[in-house]
Every structure is written in structure tokens, then in C-alpha cells.
């Protein structure tokens, strides 16, 4: 089991139906009046406390530092004083995901250019099969003057790239390369064209997935989304959230000025 550090989570163990007849998973009830469980763990902070018998078939963890932890549980019945076998669940608590553009800005292109290759790299130490990210990339095209001041907006596209939470970028997605702990996504900009003979700026910005909802801004991975099941969705800031390309019209060389031959004629 993988979990993002800093998030809370719970583990539940299925009770023995002989001593908890009629148990319903969705309600986690009823539990037998004489049933108890003992959770054992180290390095995490949870309730019930480690090694304490309690009439609770779940444990809630609230402090989750990065690391690998073994959590065990066993059930007993106080009516008969008999304990069952020990069940173990390994927990891999991983650092929060990071990610951003690795492509450098390029602002000195002369004239129209072909589409440019852009790379985004996400880092999260989980198996390739579990690595997936929801995010979007917007494209803003603007005309600017010689001092980079805005003249006009040519176009805006907030979903130039859009991997929704229900269709994340992952293994098998075109443009994705996986090598734990990295996921690289490569795509192309638009063809870079000079607009109206003005310097033209193309800005690509990393955003949250378009279906993430209001108030959400940042990286959402499959593991971090799952880790927020209890407390709600948590996002993590992009390390480099924009790439800028500027195409510049070639200067027009003017005539040579000189003092006319007939100046003093």
C-alpha cells in the first residue's frame, strides 16, 4: 500500500463473522460485543495506540513520515480468551509528488519557427504501474513590443493539454516515458508564428486538471488523490510552471543616411 506523507489514513480489518454476525462492510457494523483487536506498528502515530487491545477493528493514522512500515493486527474474543492469527499490511509512505517543466525559455527566435518540443517531469517514488498524474497546460499567445509590454492577445487555450483526474497521464499514454521515480511527458507547442509583424510571445503554463474543481491548483497524482480520500484532495505546487517562447520579426534594414552631395552646391 502506498500513501503520501502528511496525509491521514485508516486501515480496517474484516471481523470474524462467528463473533460479529450480520456485519455490513459499508457501515462497518455491527461488531461483536466481546470482540477486540490489537494493532501493532512503529514509526507512525495512530489510534488505537500500538499493541493495545481495543473494541475497534480499524486504526487511524495521523502522523505519516516517509518510510516503509509493517502494520499488524490480530482479533480476539474476550468471552473465550482466544486470539486469532496475525495479519500484516506493509505501508510505503512516499514523499509528496513534485513536477514542472524542464524545457528552458527561448525568447530570441528570429522569424517564424516550427513547433517546439516541451518536456514535463514528475517525480514520485511509486511503482510505474501506479504512477499517474492529472494536469493541464494552457497556451497564451500575445503580441508584445520591444520592451515586452503587452499589445494584444492573439489566442487563449486553457486545455492545450488536459489529463483529467478520470483519465490521467500514465503508462501507455502517448508522450509518456516512465522510469521510477520519474514520469516524463513530452509534447509540442504550436508552430511559432510572428503575428501582425509584432514580437509574439507563446506562454505554456501548468495548471490543475480541468475536472479538479474550484480552489484546486497544483499536482494531483493517483497516489496523492487516493491519500486524500479521508481529508479531501490535496495538491502540490509545480516547481516550474511556465515555458515562454518569443518569435521576433527580423529587423528591416533602412536606407543609409548621408549628407547630400548638393548640400552646399
Coordinates of C-alpha atoms in Angstrom, one line a residue:
X1 CA 0.0 0.0 0.0
X2 CA 1.3 3.5 -1.0
X3 CA 0.4 6.7 0.9
X4 CA 1.5 10.3 0.5
X5 CA 3.3 11.7 3.6
X6 CA 1.5 14.2 5.7
X7 CA -2.0 12.7 5.0
X8 CA -4.2 10.7 7.3
X9 CA -5.5 7.3 6.5
X10 CA -7.2 4.3 8.1
X11 CA -6.9 0.6 8.0
X12 CA -9.8 -1.8 8.6
X13 CA -9.8 -5.5 9.3
X14 CA -12.7 -7.7 8.5
X15 CA -14.2 -9.2 11.7
X16 CA -14.8 -12.9 12.2
X17 CA -18.5 -13.3 11.4
X18 CA -18.9 -16.0 14.0
X19 CA -18.4 -13.3 16.7
X20 CA -19.8 -10.4 14.6
X21 CA -22.8 -11.9 12.9
X22 CA -24.6 -9.6 10.5
X23 CA -21.6 -7.4 9.9
X24 CA -22.0 -5.0 6.9
X25 CA -18.9 -3.6 5.3
X26 CA -20.4 -0.2 4.2
X27 CA -21.4 0.5 7.8
X28 CA -18.5 -1.3 9.5
X29 CA -21.1 -2.6 11.9
X30 CA -22.2 -4.4 13.9
X31 CA -19.1 -5.5 15.8
X32 CA -19.4 -8.3 18.3
X33 CA -19.7 -7.1 21.9
X34 CA -16.9 -9.4 23.0
X35 CA -14.6 -8.8 20.0
X36 CA -11.3 -6.9 20.3
X37 CA -8.4 -6.1 18.0
X38 CA -4.7 -5.3 18.7
X39 CA -2.9 -3.2 16.1
X40 CA 0.9 -3.1 16.2
X41 CA 3.0 -0.6 14.4
X42 CA 6.2 1.6 14.8
X43 CA 7.1 4.9 13.4
X44 CA 3.5 6.0 12.8
X45 CA 1.1 7.8 15.1
X46 CA -2.3 6.2 15.3
X47 CA -5.3 5.4 17.4
X48 CA -5.8 2.9 19.0
X49 CA -2.3 3.0 20.3
X50 CA 0.1 0.3 19.2
X51 CA -0.2 -3.1 21.0
X52 CA -3.3 -2.0 22.9
X53 CA -6.4 -4.3 22.7
X54 CA -9.5 -2.3 21.8
X55 CA -13.0 -2.9 20.6
X56 CA -12.2 -1.2 17.3
X57 CA -11.4 -3.1 14.1
X58 CA -9.8 0.0 12.5
X59 CA -6.8 2.1 13.2
X60 CA -6.5 5.8 12.2
X61 CA -3.0 7.2 11.4
X62 CA -2.4 10.9 11.7
X63 CA 1.4 11.3 11.5
X64 CA 2.9 9.6 8.5
X65 CA 6.6 10.3 7.9
X66 CA 8.3 8.9 4.7
X67 CA 9.3 5.3 5.1
X68 CA 8.2 1.7 4.9
X69 CA 6.2 0.4 7.8
X70 CA 4.7 -3.0 8.8
X71 CA 1.3 -2.8 10.5
X72 CA -0.1 -6.0 12.0
X73 CA -3.5 -6.8 13.6
X74 CA -5.0 -9.8 15.4
X75 CA -8.5 -10.4 16.7
X76 CA -9.5 -12.0 20.0
X77 CA -12.8 -12.6 21.8
X78 CA -12.9 -11.9 25.5
X79 CA -15.7 -14.4 26.0
X80 CA -13.4 -17.2 25.3
X81 CA -10.0 -15.5 25.6
X82 CA -8.9 -16.8 22.3
X83 CA -6.8 -14.8 19.8
X84 CA -6.6 -15.4 16.1
X85 CA -3.6 -15.2 13.8
X86 CA -1.6 -12.1 12.9
X87 CA -2.3 -10.3 9.6
X88 CA 0.3 -7.9 8.2
X89 CA 0.0 -4.9 5.9
X90 CA 3.1 -3.1 4.6
X91 CA 2.7 0.7 4.2
X92 CA 5.0 2.6 1.8
X93 CA 4.8 6.3 2.8
X94 CA 6.2 8.4 0.0
X95 CA 7.2 12.0 -0.4
X96 CA 4.7 14.4 -2.0
X97 CA 5.0 14.4 -5.8
X98 CA 6.9 17.2 -7.5
X99 CA 6.9 18.3 -11.1
X100 CA 7.4 21.0 -13.6
X101 CA 8.8 22.0 -17.0
X102 CA 12.4 21.0 -17.7
X103 CA 12.3 23.0 -21.0
X104 CA 14.1 26.3 -20.9
X105 CA 12.6 29.6 -22.1
X106 CA 13.7 30.7 -25.6
X107 CA 13.0 34.3 -26.3
X108 CA 15.4 35.2 -29.2
X109 CA 13.9 33.4 -32.1
X110 CA 14.2 35.3 -35.4
X111 CA 11.1 34.9 -37.5
X112 CA 8.6 32.0 -37.7
X113 CA 9.6 28.7 -36.1
X114 CA 8.4 25.2 -36.2
X115 CA 6.6 23.7 -33.2
X116 CA 9.0 23.3 -30.2
X117 CA 9.4 20.2 -28.1
X118 CA 8.4 20.6 -24.4
X119 CA 9.1 18.3 -21.5
X120 CA 7.3 18.0 -18.1
X121 CA 8.9 15.8 -15.5
X122 CA 7.0 14.5 -12.4
X123 CA 8.8 12.7 -9.5
X124 CA 7.2 10.3 -7.1
X125 CA 8.7 7.2 -5.7
X126 CA 5.9 4.7 -6.6
X127 CA 5.9 1.7 -8.9
X128 CA 5.4 2.5 -12.6
X129 CA 2.1 0.7 -12.6
X130 CA 0.7 3.1 -10.0
X131 CA 2.2 6.3 -11.5
X132 CA -0.4 8.6 -12.9
X133 CA -1.0 12.4 -13.0
X134 CA -3.8 14.7 -13.6
X135 CA -2.8 18.1 -15.0
X136 CA -3.4 20.6 -17.8
X137 CA -1.3 23.0 -19.9
X138 CA -2.6 26.3 -21.1
X139 CA -1.4 28.2 -24.2
X140 CA -1.4 32.0 -24.3
X141 CA -0.3 33.8 -27.5
X142 CA 0.3 37.6 -27.2
X143 CA 1.8 40.4 -29.3
X144 CA 4.3 42.4 -27.4
X145 CA 6.5 45.4 -28.0
X146 CA 10.3 45.8 -27.8
X147 CA 10.2 46.1 -24.0
X148 CA 8.0 43.0 -23.6
X149 CA 4.9 45.1 -22.9
X150 CA 1.6 43.7 -24.0
X151 CA 0.0 44.9 -27.2
X152 CA -2.8 42.4 -27.9
X153 CA -3.9 38.9 -27.1
X154 CA -3.9 36.6 -30.1
X155 CA -5.4 33.5 -28.6
X156 CA -6.0 31.6 -25.3
X157 CA -6.4 27.9 -24.8
X158 CA -6.7 26.7 -21.2
X159 CA -6.7 23.0 -22.2
X160 CA -4.0 22.9 -24.8
X161 CA -3.1 19.7 -22.8
X162 CA -5.6 18.2 -20.4
X163 CA -5.3 15.0 -18.5
X164 CA -8.3 14.9 -16.3
X165 CA -8.5 13.1 -12.9
X166 CA -10.6 10.4 -14.6
X167 CA -8.0 9.9 -17.4
X168 CA -4.6 10.7 -16.0
X169 CA -1.3 10.6 -17.9
X170 CA 0.3 7.2 -17.2
X171 CA 2.0 4.1 -18.7
X172 CA 0.7 3.7 -22.3
X173 CA -0.3 7.3 -22.7
X174 CA 1.3 8.8 -25.9
X175 CA 4.2 11.0 -24.9
X176 CA 4.7 9.4 -21.5
X177 CA 8.0 7.8 -20.6
X178 CA 8.3 6.0 -17.2
X179 CA 11.4 5.2 -15.2
X180 CA 10.6 5.2 -11.4
X181 CA 10.7 7.7 -9.7
X182 CA 10.2 9.8 -12.9
X183 CA 7.3 10.2 -15.3
X184 CA 8.2 12.4 -18.3
X185 CA 5.6 13.8 -20.6
X186 CA 6.7 15.2 -24.0
X187 CA 4.5 17.3 -26.3
X188 CA 4.9 20.0 -28.9
X189 CA 4.0 23.7 -28.8
X190 CA 2.0 25.2 -31.6
X191 CA 4.0 26.4 -34.6
X192 CA 5.5 29.7 -33.5
X193 CA 4.4 32.4 -36.0
X194 CA 5.0 36.1 -35.8
X195 CA 1.6 37.9 -35.5
X196 CA 1.0 41.2 -37.3
X197 CA 4.7 41.8 -37.7
X198 CA 4.9 42.2 -33.9
X199 CA 7.1 40.3 -31.4
X200 CA 4.9 37.4 -30.4
X201 CA 5.1 35.6 -27.1
X202 CA 3.8 32.0 -26.6
X203 CA 3.4 31.1 -22.9
X204 CA 2.7 27.5 -21.8
X205 CA 1.5 27.2 -18.1
X206 CA 1.0 24.1 -16.0
X207 CA -2.5 24.0 -14.4
X208 CA -4.6 21.6 -12.4
X209 CA -6.7 19.1 -14.4
X210 CA -9.8 20.7 -15.9
X211 CA -12.1 18.5 -13.8
X212 CA -10.3 19.1 -10.5
X213 CA -12.9 21.6 -9.2
X214 CA -12.7 25.1 -7.9
X215 CA -10.0 26.0 -5.4
X216 CA -7.6 23.3 -6.7
X217 CA -4.2 24.3 -8.1
X218 CA -1.2 22.0 -8.5
X219 CA -0.1 18.5 -9.0
X220 CA -2.6 15.6 -8.4
X221 CA -1.2 12.1 -8.7
X222 CA -3.1 8.9 -8.4
X223 CA -1.5 8.2 -5.1
X224 CA -2.0 11.7 -3.6
X225 CA -5.6 11.6 -4.8
X226 CA -6.1 8.3 -3.1
X227 CA -4.3 9.5 0.0
X228 CA -6.8 12.4 0.3
X229 CA -9.7 10.0 0.5
X230 CA -10.3 10.8 4.2
X231 CA -9.5 14.6 4.4
X232 CA -10.1 15.7 0.8
X233 CA -8.0 16.3 -2.3
X234 CA -4.5 17.8 -1.7
X235 CA -2.4 19.4 -4.4
X236 CA 1.3 20.2 -4.6
X237 CA 2.8 23.2 -6.2
X238 CA 4.6 22.9 -9.5
X239 CA 8.4 23.6 -9.4
X240 CA 8.5 25.4 -12.7
X241 CA 5.0 26.1 -14.0
X242 CA 5.7 28.1 -17.3
X243 CA 7.7 28.0 -20.5
X244 CA 7.9 31.1 -22.7
X245 CA 8.9 31.3 -26.4
X246 CA 9.2 34.6 -28.2
X247 CA 9.4 34.9 -32.0
X248 CA 10.7 38.2 -33.3
X249 CA 10.2 39.7 -36.7
X250 CA 13.5 40.2 -38.5
X251 CA 14.5 43.9 -38.4
X252 CA 14.1 45.7 -41.7
X253 CA 17.3 47.4 -42.6
X254 CA 16.6 51.0 -43.7
X255 CA 18.4 53.3 -46.1
X256 CA 21.8 54.8 -45.3
X257 CA 21.6 58.5 -44.5
X258 CA 24.3 60.8 -45.5
X259 CA 24.9 64.4 -46.3
X260 CA 23.6 65.1 -49.8
X261 CA 26.2 65.8 -52.4
X262 CA 24.4 69.0 -53.3
X263 CA 24.3 70.2 -49.7
X264 CA 26.4 73.3 -50.4
X265 CA 26.1 73.3 -54.2

